[in-house]
């Protein structure tokens, strides 16, 4: 087993950057071509400079399109997606912490990305959150949480190896679970942190993965950040979720995941979990920076500990 580390960027100037509303865009969506044809696919990449969009179909087949192939609204969405990507990269030049890329090589290969806040230089005993992106874009997903991570002295991690597979449980999910079990001890050694304050979270299927791994992997999980997620249905209500975890559910007011809030909360509370809910105006999407900050602030404080004295985070 080897770890390859690549230092991507470190900034020293600004404490917080307000995220653009466009960060709420999701990469897996329905597309409409200029011909009127509609289909569902995931955006793998889009470059304004070479005008090429790569879409992934059924988690298997990649196809390339020009911006001219899309309807006017989808062409505008692609431009916005690319501009947000550029904004995120620019933000990395100004934050106090560091963003690093590592590669784990064992039975499986795992590229993962870590943001350590500025305070990490003074103490390694900080909380750490492992995030799961439903599209498997680890670097981009970590960057979306940098504002809150810097403000709350929180380490955030995300890997390219875990993503939605189109089913609640299948062979691909089993492979990813074993990959997670293999990688986790190396992550814990590679990124020193407060082992009593280890969290997981994610959006949509990434949140479901966090819930299920908390029941299947023996660690002192302190809590779950679930954005637009669910436990997976009644068959998952009796899993041995870690007793006493803090769980924060953060959903848009029009998110279909809201139909599961009551039953999921009840299942978790049976395990003595402390559940809190934050809502924002929107659908199945990432919360605005201000809501993300408040939800994470509640999550990482212990029952007997006041949250760290920090500014009230970025404004909506």
Short mmCIF file of C-alpha atoms in Angstrom, two decimals:
data_model
loop_
_atom_site.label_atom_id
_atom_site.label_comp_id
_atom_site.label_asym_id
_atom_site.label_seq_id
_atom_site.Cartn_x
_atom_site.Cartn_y
_atom_site.Cartn_z
CA UNK A 1 0.00 0.00 0.00
CA UNK A 2 1.27 3.46 -0.94
CA UNK A 3 0.01 6.99 -0.49
CA UNK A 4 0.82 9.58 -3.12
CA UNK A 5 0.29 13.18 -1.99
CA UNK A 6 -0.08 16.17 -4.26
CA UNK A 7 -0.37 19.62 -2.77
CA UNK A 8 -2.86 21.42 -4.97
CA UNK A 9 -3.24 24.85 -3.44
CA UNK A 10 -2.79 26.85 -0.25
CA UNK A 11 -4.03 30.37 0.32
CA UNK A 12 -3.30 32.90 3.05
CA UNK A 13 -5.58 35.88 2.58
CA UNK A 14 -9.35 35.64 3.02
CA UNK A 15 -11.37 33.97 5.78
CA UNK A 16 -14.69 33.36 3.99
CA UNK A 17 -16.05 33.59 0.46
CA UNK A 18 -19.79 33.60 -0.15
CA UNK A 19 -20.73 30.75 -2.49
CA UNK A 20 -22.72 31.60 -5.59
CA UNK A 21 -26.31 30.30 -5.77
CA UNK A 22 -25.29 28.31 -8.85
CA UNK A 23 -23.43 25.91 -6.56
CA UNK A 24 -26.81 24.29 -5.97
CA UNK A 25 -26.76 22.81 -9.47
CA UNK A 26 -26.53 19.02 -9.56
CA UNK A 27 -24.57 17.06 -12.17
CA UNK A 28 -27.07 14.25 -12.76
CA UNK A 29 -30.17 15.63 -14.49
CA UNK A 30 -32.55 15.55 -17.45
CA UNK A 31 -31.22 17.15 -20.60
CA UNK A 32 -33.02 18.56 -23.65
CA UNK A 33 -31.30 18.81 -27.01
CA UNK A 34 -31.96 21.52 -29.59
CA UNK A 35 -33.91 18.86 -31.53
CA UNK A 36 -36.30 18.42 -28.60
CA UNK A 37 -34.95 15.02 -27.54
CA UNK A 38 -34.93 14.58 -23.75
CA UNK A 39 -32.84 12.11 -21.72
CA UNK A 40 -31.24 11.60 -18.30
CA UNK A 41 -27.46 11.63 -17.92
CA UNK A 42 -24.66 12.83 -15.67
CA UNK A 43 -22.33 15.65 -16.63
CA UNK A 44 -18.75 14.41 -16.43
CA UNK A 45 -17.08 17.59 -17.65
CA UNK A 46 -17.62 20.73 -19.70
CA UNK A 47 -15.00 23.16 -20.99
CA UNK A 48 -15.95 26.58 -22.30
CA UNK A 49 -12.62 26.89 -24.12
CA UNK A 50 -13.01 23.78 -26.28
CA UNK A 51 -16.84 23.72 -26.20
CA UNK A 52 -17.08 20.02 -25.32
CA UNK A 53 -19.50 18.48 -22.83
CA UNK A 54 -19.04 14.85 -21.81
CA UNK A 55 -22.14 13.06 -20.48
CA UNK A 56 -22.33 9.65 -18.79
CA UNK A 57 -25.29 7.36 -19.51
CA UNK A 58 -26.39 4.57 -17.16
CA UNK A 59 -23.09 4.80 -15.29
CA UNK A 60 -21.39 3.13 -18.27
CA UNK A 61 -21.40 4.93 -21.63
CA UNK A 62 -19.83 8.35 -22.24
CA UNK A 63 -20.93 10.62 -25.11
CA UNK A 64 -19.55 13.97 -26.27
CA UNK A 65 -21.66 16.97 -27.25
CA UNK A 66 -21.13 20.55 -28.42
CA UNK A 67 -22.89 23.38 -26.63
CA UNK A 68 -24.86 23.92 -29.87
CA UNK A 69 -26.42 20.48 -29.45
CA UNK A 70 -28.36 21.57 -26.36
CA UNK A 71 -31.51 23.58 -25.82
CA UNK A 72 -31.01 27.24 -24.88
CA UNK A 73 -31.75 26.63 -21.19
CA UNK A 74 -29.36 23.66 -20.95
CA UNK A 75 -26.63 25.56 -22.81
CA UNK A 76 -26.98 28.36 -20.24
CA UNK A 77 -26.82 25.78 -17.42
CA UNK A 78 -23.55 24.40 -18.82
CA UNK A 79 -21.97 27.85 -18.99
CA UNK A 80 -23.00 28.49 -15.40
CA UNK A 81 -21.60 25.09 -14.29
CA UNK A 82 -18.22 25.88 -15.89
CA UNK A 83 -18.12 29.38 -14.39
CA UNK A 84 -18.83 28.00 -10.92
CA UNK A 85 -15.97 25.52 -11.34
CA UNK A 86 -13.65 28.40 -12.17
CA UNK A 87 -14.92 30.41 -9.19
CA UNK A 88 -14.24 27.49 -6.86
CA UNK A 89 -10.69 27.19 -8.12
CA UNK A 90 -10.16 30.93 -7.66
CA UNK A 91 -11.51 30.67 -4.11
CA UNK A 92 -8.77 28.17 -3.25
CA UNK A 93 -6.20 30.87 -3.86
CA UNK A 94 -7.62 33.03 -1.06
CA UNK A 95 -8.59 30.71 1.82
CA UNK A 96 -6.39 30.17 4.88
CA UNK A 97 -6.28 26.38 4.76
CA UNK A 98 -4.93 23.80 2.33
CA UNK A 99 -6.56 21.61 -0.30
CA UNK A 100 -4.66 18.40 -1.03
CA UNK A 101 -5.04 15.41 -3.32
CA UNK A 102 -3.98 11.93 -2.19
CA UNK A 103 -4.08 8.55 -3.87
CA UNK A 104 -4.45 5.31 -1.94
CA UNK A 105 -3.13 2.19 -3.66
CA UNK A 106 -4.03 -1.16 -2.14
CA UNK A 107 -6.41 -3.83 -3.39
CA UNK A 108 -8.29 -0.88 -4.80
CA UNK A 109 -7.09 2.55 -5.93
CA UNK A 110 -8.74 5.55 -4.34
CA UNK A 111 -8.18 9.22 -5.18
CA UNK A 112 -9.34 11.44 -2.36
CA UNK A 113 -9.28 15.14 -1.57
CA UNK A 114 -8.83 16.86 1.79
CA UNK A 115 -9.35 20.41 2.94
CA UNK A 116 -7.66 21.27 6.23
CA UNK A 117 -8.61 24.69 7.68
CA UNK A 118 -6.05 27.28 8.69
CA UNK A 119 -6.23 26.26 12.35
CA UNK A 120 -4.87 22.83 11.39
CA UNK A 121 -1.40 24.38 11.51
CA UNK A 122 -1.84 24.97 15.26
CA UNK A 123 -3.61 21.73 16.19
CA UNK A 124 -4.44 18.48 14.44
CA UNK A 125 -7.14 17.68 16.99
CA UNK A 126 -10.00 18.92 14.83
CA UNK A 127 -13.27 17.25 13.77
CA UNK A 128 -13.25 15.50 10.38
CA UNK A 129 -16.14 14.86 8.01
CA UNK A 130 -16.03 12.24 5.25
CA UNK A 131 -18.34 13.35 2.45
CA UNK A 132 -19.90 11.25 -0.31
CA UNK A 133 -20.79 12.86 -3.62
CA UNK A 134 -23.55 11.08 -5.52
CA UNK A 135 -21.67 11.79 -8.77
CA UNK A 136 -18.24 10.69 -7.53
CA UNK A 137 -16.58 14.08 -8.10
CA UNK A 138 -14.54 14.29 -4.93
CA UNK A 139 -12.50 17.43 -5.59
CA UNK A 140 -15.44 19.56 -6.69
CA UNK A 141 -17.58 18.39 -3.77
CA UNK A 142 -14.94 19.20 -1.14
CA UNK A 143 -14.56 22.68 -2.62
CA UNK A 144 -18.28 23.30 -2.06
CA UNK A 145 -17.77 22.94 1.69
CA UNK A 146 -14.61 24.99 2.12
CA UNK A 147 -16.38 28.12 3.42
CA UNK A 148 -18.04 26.25 6.29
CA UNK A 149 -14.97 24.12 6.94
CA UNK A 150 -12.76 27.17 7.39
CA UNK A 151 -15.29 28.94 9.57
CA UNK A 152 -15.85 25.93 11.84
CA UNK A 153 -12.31 24.48 11.95
CA UNK A 154 -13.59 21.33 10.23
CA UNK A 155 -11.54 18.94 8.07
CA UNK A 156 -13.52 17.78 5.01
CA UNK A 157 -12.71 14.76 2.85
CA UNK A 158 -14.26 13.30 -0.30
CA UNK A 159 -13.23 10.50 -2.64
CA UNK A 160 -13.90 9.83 -6.32
CA UNK A 161 -14.55 6.15 -5.55
CA UNK A 162 -18.08 6.39 -4.11
CA UNK A 163 -21.12 7.38 -6.16
CA UNK A 164 -24.70 6.48 -6.96
CA UNK A 165 -25.12 3.26 -8.91
CA UNK A 166 -28.77 3.47 -9.95
CA UNK A 167 -30.02 0.97 -7.36
CA UNK A 168 -30.44 0.85 -3.58
CA UNK A 169 -28.13 -2.14 -3.31
CA UNK A 170 -26.21 -4.11 -5.94
CA UNK A 171 -22.82 -5.61 -6.72
CA UNK A 172 -21.24 -2.20 -7.35
CA UNK A 173 -22.34 -1.03 -3.93
CA UNK A 174 -20.78 -4.11 -2.35
CA UNK A 175 -17.49 -3.36 -4.11
CA UNK A 176 -17.59 0.25 -2.90
CA UNK A 177 -18.34 -0.83 0.66
CA UNK A 178 -15.31 -3.13 0.77
CA UNK A 179 -13.22 -0.36 -0.79
CA UNK A 180 -14.36 1.99 1.98
CA UNK A 181 -13.45 -0.53 4.69
CA UNK A 182 -9.99 -0.92 3.14
CA UNK A 183 -9.36 2.80 2.65
CA UNK A 184 -10.72 4.19 5.95
CA UNK A 185 -7.80 3.15 8.24
CA UNK A 186 -5.35 4.72 5.78
CA UNK A 187 -7.36 7.93 5.67
CA UNK A 188 -7.37 8.07 9.48
CA UNK A 189 -3.58 7.70 9.57
CA UNK A 190 -2.93 10.07 6.67
CA UNK A 191 -5.03 12.93 8.03
CA UNK A 192 -4.59 13.30 11.81
CA UNK A 193 -7.81 14.46 13.47
CA UNK A 194 -9.90 14.21 16.63
CA UNK A 195 -10.98 10.57 16.44
CA UNK A 196 -13.88 11.21 18.82
CA UNK A 197 -15.36 13.72 16.36
CA UNK A 198 -15.54 11.74 13.12
CA UNK A 199 -18.53 12.48 10.88
CA UNK A 200 -19.93 11.39 7.54
CA UNK A 201 -22.31 13.09 5.15
CA UNK A 202 -23.34 13.77 1.61
CA UNK A 203 -26.08 14.76 -0.78
CA UNK A 204 -28.88 12.53 -2.10
CA UNK A 205 -27.47 9.00 -2.47
CA UNK A 206 -24.31 10.21 -0.75
CA UNK A 207 -26.33 10.86 2.40
CA UNK A 208 -27.85 7.37 2.19
CA UNK A 209 -24.36 5.92 1.88
CA UNK A 210 -23.25 7.84 4.99
CA UNK A 211 -26.21 6.49 6.96
CA UNK A 212 -25.60 2.91 5.91
CA UNK A 213 -21.84 2.98 6.45
CA UNK A 214 -22.41 4.35 9.95
CA UNK A 215 -24.36 1.16 10.69
CA UNK A 216 -21.88 -1.18 9.01
CA UNK A 217 -18.42 0.17 9.88
CA UNK A 218 -17.39 0.15 13.54
CA UNK A 219 -16.15 3.60 14.43
CA UNK A 220 -17.22 6.12 17.08
CA UNK A 221 -19.24 8.05 14.48
CA UNK A 222 -20.25 11.36 16.01
CA UNK A 223 -22.86 12.32 13.45
CA UNK A 224 -24.31 12.48 9.94
CA UNK A 225 -24.88 15.44 7.60
CA UNK A 226 -27.71 14.48 5.22
CA UNK A 227 -28.53 16.87 2.37
CA UNK A 228 -31.57 15.68 0.40
CA UNK A 229 -31.00 12.10 1.56
CA UNK A 230 -32.93 9.22 3.10
CA UNK A 231 -32.19 5.99 4.95
CA UNK A 232 -33.25 3.89 1.96
CA UNK A 233 -36.77 2.88 2.95
CA UNK A 234 -38.37 0.71 5.68
CA UNK A 235 -36.00 -2.22 5.11
CA UNK A 236 -33.21 -0.03 6.51
CA UNK A 237 -35.03 1.26 9.58
CA UNK A 238 -33.69 -1.38 11.93
CA UNK A 239 -30.01 -1.21 11.01
CA UNK A 240 -27.65 -0.80 13.98
CA UNK A 241 -27.00 2.92 13.48
CA UNK A 242 -24.52 4.16 16.05
CA UNK A 243 -26.24 5.02 19.32
CA UNK A 244 -26.37 8.69 20.22
CA UNK A 245 -25.19 10.20 16.93
CA UNK A 246 -26.17 13.73 16.02
CA UNK A 247 -27.96 13.79 12.66
CA UNK A 248 -28.79 16.94 10.72
CA UNK A 249 -31.15 16.75 7.73
CA UNK A 250 -30.84 19.70 5.34
CA UNK A 251 -33.42 19.80 2.54
CA UNK A 252 -34.93 22.23 0.09
CA UNK A 253 -38.61 22.91 0.76
CA UNK A 254 -39.54 21.28 -2.59
CA UNK A 255 -37.22 18.28 -2.21
CA UNK A 256 -38.97 14.91 -2.68
CA UNK A 257 -36.77 13.58 0.14
CA UNK A 258 -38.99 15.48 2.57
CA UNK A 259 -41.57 12.68 2.52
CA UNK A 260 -39.07 10.53 4.45
CA UNK A 261 -38.16 13.07 7.14
CA UNK A 262 -40.66 11.87 9.75
CA UNK A 263 -40.12 8.13 9.35
CA UNK A 264 -36.34 8.42 9.01
CA UNK A 265 -36.16 10.61 12.11
CA UNK A 266 -38.23 8.09 14.07
CA UNK A 267 -35.95 5.23 13.04
CA UNK A 268 -32.85 7.15 14.10
CA UNK A 269 -34.37 8.33 17.36
CA UNK A 270 -34.98 4.68 18.28
CA UNK A 271 -31.18 4.46 18.31
CA UNK A 272 -31.08 7.49 20.63
CA UNK A 273 -29.81 9.71 17.83
CA UNK A 274 -30.39 13.44 18.18
CA UNK A 275 -32.03 14.64 14.96
CA UNK A 276 -32.32 18.23 13.75
CA UNK A 277 -33.71 19.61 10.49
CA UNK A 278 -32.80 22.69 8.45
CA UNK A 279 -34.81 23.82 5.44
CA UNK A 280 -34.11 26.26 2.64
CA UNK A 281 -35.93 27.53 -0.39
CA UNK A 282 -35.21 25.12 -3.23
CA UNK A 283 -35.42 21.54 -4.38
CA UNK A 284 -33.04 18.59 -4.54
CA UNK A 285 -29.85 20.62 -4.33
CA UNK A 286 -26.98 21.80 -2.18
CA UNK A 287 -28.09 24.28 0.52
CA UNK A 288 -27.03 27.92 0.36
CA UNK A 289 -23.74 28.63 2.14
CA UNK A 290 -25.46 30.26 5.13
CA UNK A 291 -27.72 27.24 5.77
CA UNK A 292 -24.86 24.80 5.22
CA UNK A 293 -22.84 26.70 7.83
CA UNK A 294 -25.63 26.70 10.43
CA UNK A 295 -26.38 23.00 9.97
CA UNK A 296 -22.74 21.96 10.26
CA UNK A 297 -22.23 24.27 13.23
CA UNK A 298 -25.06 22.49 15.07
CA UNK A 299 -23.79 19.07 14.03
CA UNK A 300 -20.19 19.30 15.20
CA UNK A 301 -20.88 20.83 18.60
CA UNK A 302 -21.26 18.30 21.42
CA UNK A 303 -24.25 18.36 23.76
CA UNK A 304 -22.20 19.99 26.51
CA UNK A 305 -20.10 22.25 24.35
CA UNK A 306 -20.91 25.62 22.90
CA UNK A 307 -20.05 25.97 19.21
CA UNK A 308 -16.76 27.73 18.44
CA UNK A 309 -16.80 31.51 18.55
CA UNK A 310 -16.86 32.40 14.88
CA UNK A 311 -18.53 34.92 12.60
CA UNK A 312 -21.99 33.83 11.55
CA UNK A 313 -20.72 32.41 8.28
CA UNK A 314 -21.39 33.55 4.72
CA UNK A 315 -24.58 35.38 3.93
CA UNK A 316 -27.19 33.89 1.57
#
